[in-house]
Short mmCIF file of C-alpha atoms in Angstrom, two decimals:
data_model
loop_
_atom_site.label_atom_id
_atom_site.label_comp_id
_atom_site.label_asym_id
_atom_site.label_seq_id
_atom_site.Cartn_x
_atom_site.Cartn_y
_atom_site.Cartn_z
CA MET A 113 2.57 19.43 21.60
CA ASN A 114 5.48 19.54 19.22
CA ILE A 115 5.63 16.16 17.43
CA GLU A 116 8.94 16.95 15.74
CA ASN A 117 12.49 16.51 17.02
CA ASN A 118 11.48 14.31 19.95
CA THR A 119 12.84 10.99 21.15
CA VAL A 120 9.78 8.79 21.61
CA LEU A 121 9.22 5.37 23.20
CA VAL A 122 6.05 3.57 22.08
CA THR A 123 5.12 0.40 23.96
CA GLY A 124 3.34 -2.16 21.83
CA GLY A 125 4.67 -0.25 18.87
CA SER A 126 5.19 -3.07 16.37
CA THR A 127 1.54 -3.40 15.32
CA GLY A 128 -1.81 -1.61 15.33
CA ILE A 129 -2.30 1.86 16.75
CA GLY A 130 1.14 1.89 18.37
CA PHE A 131 2.85 1.16 15.06
CA ALA A 132 0.77 3.79 13.24
CA LEU A 133 1.64 6.45 15.81
CA ALA A 134 5.31 5.44 15.80
CA ALA A 135 5.46 5.74 12.01
CA ARG A 136 3.96 9.22 12.13
CA PHE A 137 6.31 10.45 14.84
CA LEU A 138 9.18 9.08 12.75
CA ALA A 139 7.92 10.80 9.59
CA ALA A 140 7.67 14.08 11.50
CA GLY A 141 11.36 13.95 12.31
CA SER A 142 11.40 12.34 15.74
CA ARG A 143 13.64 9.50 16.83
CA VAL A 144 11.36 6.58 17.70
CA ILE A 145 11.91 3.46 19.79
CA ILE A 146 9.27 0.75 19.86
CA CYS A 147 9.05 -2.24 22.15
CA GLY A 148 7.06 -5.43 21.89
CA ARG A 149 7.06 -9.08 22.91
CA ARG A 150 7.52 -10.66 19.48
CA GLU A 151 10.82 -10.30 17.66
CA GLN A 152 9.21 -11.20 14.33
CA ALA A 153 6.72 -8.33 14.64
CA LEU A 154 9.54 -5.96 15.59
CA ALA A 155 11.57 -7.10 12.59
CA GLU A 156 8.60 -6.50 10.29
CA ALA A 157 8.18 -3.01 11.77
CA ARG A 158 11.88 -2.27 11.15
CA SER A 159 11.53 -3.53 7.59
CA ALA A 160 8.58 -1.22 6.96
CA HIS A 161 10.29 1.77 8.59
CA PRO A 162 14.07 1.23 8.81
CA GLY A 163 14.46 4.30 11.01
CA LEU A 164 12.66 2.66 13.92
CA GLN A 165 14.72 1.47 16.87
CA THR A 166 13.40 -1.69 18.56
CA ILE A 167 13.63 -3.35 21.96
CA GLN A 168 12.14 -6.76 22.65
CA CYS A 169 10.35 -6.60 25.98
CA ASP A 170 7.35 -8.18 27.70
CA ILE A 171 5.99 -5.23 29.65
CA SER A 172 3.57 -7.45 31.56
CA ARG A 173 6.57 -8.47 33.69
CA GLU A 174 7.88 -6.08 36.35
CA GLU A 175 11.53 -6.98 35.88
CA GLU A 176 11.31 -6.40 32.13
CA ARG A 177 9.77 -2.98 32.66
CA VAL A 178 12.69 -2.06 34.88
CA ARG A 179 15.12 -3.40 32.27
CA LEU A 180 13.33 -1.40 29.57
CA PHE A 181 13.64 1.81 31.56
CA GLN A 182 17.32 1.19 32.30
CA THR A 183 18.06 0.43 28.64
CA VAL A 184 16.26 3.52 27.38
CA ALA A 185 17.81 5.80 29.99
CA ARG A 186 21.28 4.53 29.06
CA GLU A 187 20.97 4.34 25.27
CA TYR A 188 18.51 7.17 24.59
CA PRO A 189 19.34 9.82 27.20
CA ARG A 190 17.27 12.47 25.40
CA LEU A 191 14.03 10.50 25.41
CA ASN A 192 11.24 12.96 26.19
CA VAL A 193 7.99 11.25 25.14
CA LEU A 194 6.60 8.03 26.62
CA VAL A 195 3.61 6.49 24.82
CA ASN A 196 1.91 3.85 26.99
CA ASN A 197 0.10 2.07 24.18
CA ALA A 198 0.60 -1.68 24.70
CA GLY A 199 -2.58 -3.60 25.35
CA ILE A 200 -4.27 -6.95 24.90
CA GLN A 201 -7.96 -7.72 24.66
CA ASN A 202 -9.29 -11.09 25.78
CA ARG A 203 -12.80 -12.37 25.19
CA PRO A 204 -13.45 -14.67 28.14
CA PRO A 205 -16.48 -16.89 28.69
CA PRO A 206 -19.40 -15.45 30.68
CA LEU A 207 -18.73 -15.00 34.39
CA THR A 208 -21.23 -17.77 35.12
CA GLN A 209 -18.68 -20.17 33.61
CA HIS A 210 -15.21 -21.21 34.80
CA GLN A 211 -12.60 -18.47 34.38
CA ASP A 212 -8.89 -18.79 33.66
CA TRP A 213 -7.62 -16.16 36.09
CA SER A 214 -4.18 -16.13 34.51
CA SER A 215 -5.61 -14.60 31.31
CA HIS A 216 -7.37 -11.88 33.31
CA ALA A 217 -4.20 -11.23 35.31
CA HIS A 218 -2.16 -10.95 32.12
CA GLU A 219 -4.64 -8.43 30.73
CA ILE A 220 -4.41 -6.35 33.93
CA SER A 221 -0.62 -6.44 34.02
CA THR A 222 -0.28 -5.53 30.34
CA ASN A 223 -2.99 -2.88 30.05
CA LEU A 224 -2.82 -1.20 33.45
CA GLU A 225 0.13 -2.20 35.64
CA ALA A 226 2.63 -1.63 32.85
CA ALA A 227 1.46 1.90 32.11
CA MET A 228 1.37 2.81 35.80
CA HIS A 229 4.79 1.34 36.54
CA LEU A 230 6.47 2.80 33.46
CA THR A 231 5.02 6.21 34.31
CA MET A 232 6.47 5.98 37.82
CA LEU A 233 9.85 4.88 36.45
CA PHE A 234 10.05 7.56 33.77
CA VAL A 235 8.64 10.65 35.52
CA PRO A 236 11.90 11.60 37.32
CA PHE A 237 13.83 11.00 34.07
CA LEU A 238 11.39 13.06 31.99
CA MET A 239 11.51 15.97 34.43
CA ALA A 240 14.99 16.81 33.12
CA GLN A 241 14.03 16.68 29.43
CA LYS A 242 12.88 19.36 27.00
CA ASP A 243 9.14 19.31 26.14
CA PRO A 244 8.43 16.04 27.97
CA ALA A 245 5.13 14.20 27.61
CA ILE A 246 3.38 11.01 28.68
CA ILE A 247 0.68 9.76 26.30
CA ASN A 248 -1.66 7.04 27.58
CA VAL A 249 -3.79 5.12 25.10
CA THR A 250 -7.04 4.07 26.78
CA SER A 251 -10.29 3.22 24.94
CA GLY A 252 -13.83 4.34 24.33
CA LEU A 253 -14.70 1.25 26.40
CA ALA A 254 -13.26 3.03 29.42
CA PHE A 255 -16.38 5.22 29.33
CA VAL A 256 -19.02 2.88 27.88
CA PRO A 257 -18.01 -0.71 28.69
CA MET A 258 -18.80 -3.83 26.72
CA ALA A 259 -20.15 -6.37 29.21
CA MET A 260 -18.59 -9.35 27.44
CA MET A 261 -15.08 -7.99 28.16
CA PRO A 262 -15.29 -6.75 31.76
CA THR A 263 -11.59 -6.99 32.57
CA TYR A 264 -10.42 -5.20 29.44
CA CYS A 265 -12.92 -2.39 29.99
CA ALA A 266 -11.98 -2.13 33.66
CA THR A 267 -8.27 -1.80 32.86
CA LYS A 268 -8.98 1.02 30.42
CA ALA A 269 -11.30 2.80 32.86
CA ALA A 270 -8.62 2.53 35.54
CA LEU A 271 -5.98 3.87 33.17
CA HIS A 272 -8.26 6.83 32.39
CA SER A 273 -8.51 7.53 36.13
CA PHE A 274 -4.75 7.16 36.59
CA THR A 275 -4.14 9.53 33.69
CA MET A 276 -6.35 12.20 35.25
CA SER A 277 -4.55 11.90 38.58
CA THR A 278 -1.13 11.93 36.92
CA ARG A 279 -2.02 15.07 34.98
CA ARG A 280 -3.06 16.82 38.18
CA GLN A 281 0.03 15.71 40.10
CA LEU A 282 2.34 16.86 37.30
CA ALA A 283 0.50 20.11 36.58
CA ASP A 284 3.36 22.20 37.99
CA THR A 285 6.05 20.26 36.14
CA PRO A 286 7.09 20.48 32.48
CA ILE A 287 5.55 17.06 31.74
CA LYS A 288 2.40 17.15 29.61
CA VAL A 289 0.01 14.23 30.20
CA VAL A 290 -2.26 13.22 27.30
CA GLU A 291 -5.00 10.60 26.97
CA ILE A 292 -5.96 9.12 23.61
CA ALA A 293 -9.19 7.11 23.76
CA PRO A 294 -9.65 5.24 20.48
CA PRO A 295 -12.97 3.84 19.31
CA ALA A 296 -12.98 0.44 17.62
CA VAL A 297 -10.17 0.68 15.06
CA GLN A 298 -9.35 -1.78 12.29
CA THR A 299 -6.49 -3.66 13.95
CA ASP A 300 -5.90 -7.25 15.06
CA LEU A 301 -6.53 -6.41 18.74
CA GLY A 302 -8.10 -9.44 20.37
CA GLY A 303 -7.74 -11.54 17.23
CA LYS A 304 -7.72 -11.16 13.47
CA GLY A 305 -10.98 -9.92 11.98
CA LEU A 306 -12.66 -8.90 15.23
CA HIS A 307 -12.40 -5.18 14.48
CA ASP A 308 -12.99 -5.15 10.74
CA PHE A 309 -16.03 -2.94 11.39
CA GLY A 310 -13.95 -0.25 13.06
CA VAL A 311 -12.49 3.05 11.93
CA PRO A 312 -9.65 2.65 9.39
CA LEU A 313 -6.32 2.68 11.21
CA ASP A 314 -4.73 5.43 9.10
CA GLU A 315 -7.79 7.63 9.51
CA PHE A 316 -7.63 7.39 13.28
CA ALA A 317 -3.85 7.76 13.50
CA ASP A 318 -3.89 10.88 11.31
CA TYR A 319 -6.64 12.36 13.47
CA ALA A 320 -4.74 11.54 16.66
CA MET A 321 -1.57 13.23 15.45
CA ASP A 322 -3.57 16.32 14.46
CA GLN A 323 -5.01 16.48 17.98
CA LEU A 324 -1.55 16.14 19.51
CA ARG A 325 -0.26 18.95 17.30
CA VAL A 326 -2.92 21.37 18.51
CA GLY A 327 -2.28 20.50 22.13
CA LYS A 328 -5.35 18.47 23.09
CA GLU A 329 -4.85 16.76 26.45
CA GLU A 330 -7.72 14.28 26.15
CA PHE A 331 -9.58 13.16 23.07
CA GLY A 332 -11.51 10.36 21.42
CA TYR A 333 -12.98 9.89 17.98
CA GLN A 334 -16.54 9.23 16.84
CA PHE A 335 -18.03 6.70 19.32
CA SER A 336 -15.33 7.19 21.95
CA GLU A 337 -15.56 10.97 21.79
CA LYS A 338 -19.32 10.73 22.24
CA GLY A 339 -18.84 8.49 25.28
CA MET A 340 -16.27 10.82 26.83
CA ASP A 341 -18.65 13.77 26.52
CA ALA A 342 -21.83 11.94 27.55
CA SER A 343 -23.84 12.51 30.74
CA GLY A 344 -24.62 9.66 33.12
CA PRO A 345 -28.02 8.89 31.58
CA GLU A 346 -26.55 9.12 28.08
CA ILE A 347 -23.78 6.68 29.02
CA GLN A 348 -26.39 4.26 30.37
CA GLN A 349 -28.35 4.52 27.12
CA MET A 350 -25.20 3.88 25.08
CA PHE A 351 -24.31 0.96 27.33
CA GLU A 352 -27.73 -0.64 26.95
CA ALA A 353 -27.70 -0.17 23.18
CA MET A 354 -24.20 -1.61 22.77
CA ASN A 355 -24.88 -4.60 25.01
CA ALA A 356 -28.40 -5.43 23.79
CA PRO A 357 -28.84 -9.03 22.58
CA ARG A 358 -28.32 -9.32 18.85
CA ALA A 359 -31.16 -10.82 16.82
#
């Protein structure tokens, strides 16, 4: 896809992978809008890249997703790229212990419902744009889940499925549908320090933009790419290795 001269909305774009992608779209000459829940994080993103446009929005809430769409359609009528990136990662206690359902529900609404609903809101709008695209950010854990985070992994697996169906439904339209499945990346997802072992953020973001440039519709990186390409038995082997008790 052409990453230049677009108008791009990145959800969860004030930090992490979303921020890194937003900065690269901006540097390539696109107009970029980011949304996020925390005004302080949005202000810090604007300070780092003054060209970014920001909208405070909690996309876990249906009414705020509708408001976001209405605001973007009114103020950025040439928007042609939607990046469904926003996500949270909880680390709940084992299922044998008491669960706080509200935290699971929030994870589902943020990671899955928001991307589905925003896609449904924006598709008719994007149909009239030049070079339109929807980019969904899933995870390598959509393909090889980590048992300690069943809800997070399930939301990403469901978003992968939804992305495949959306791509097929929109095959005869001008809208390109792309899935980015990151491996563990050095961000603060789930809490500070939890992903210090991951791929450097700039390394992954540069790779992702290169893949977008050459027109890849679905891609991972390192572990996630291996999981996406694995057979059933290979996935089971990866799953057992990743979830084996640590000495």
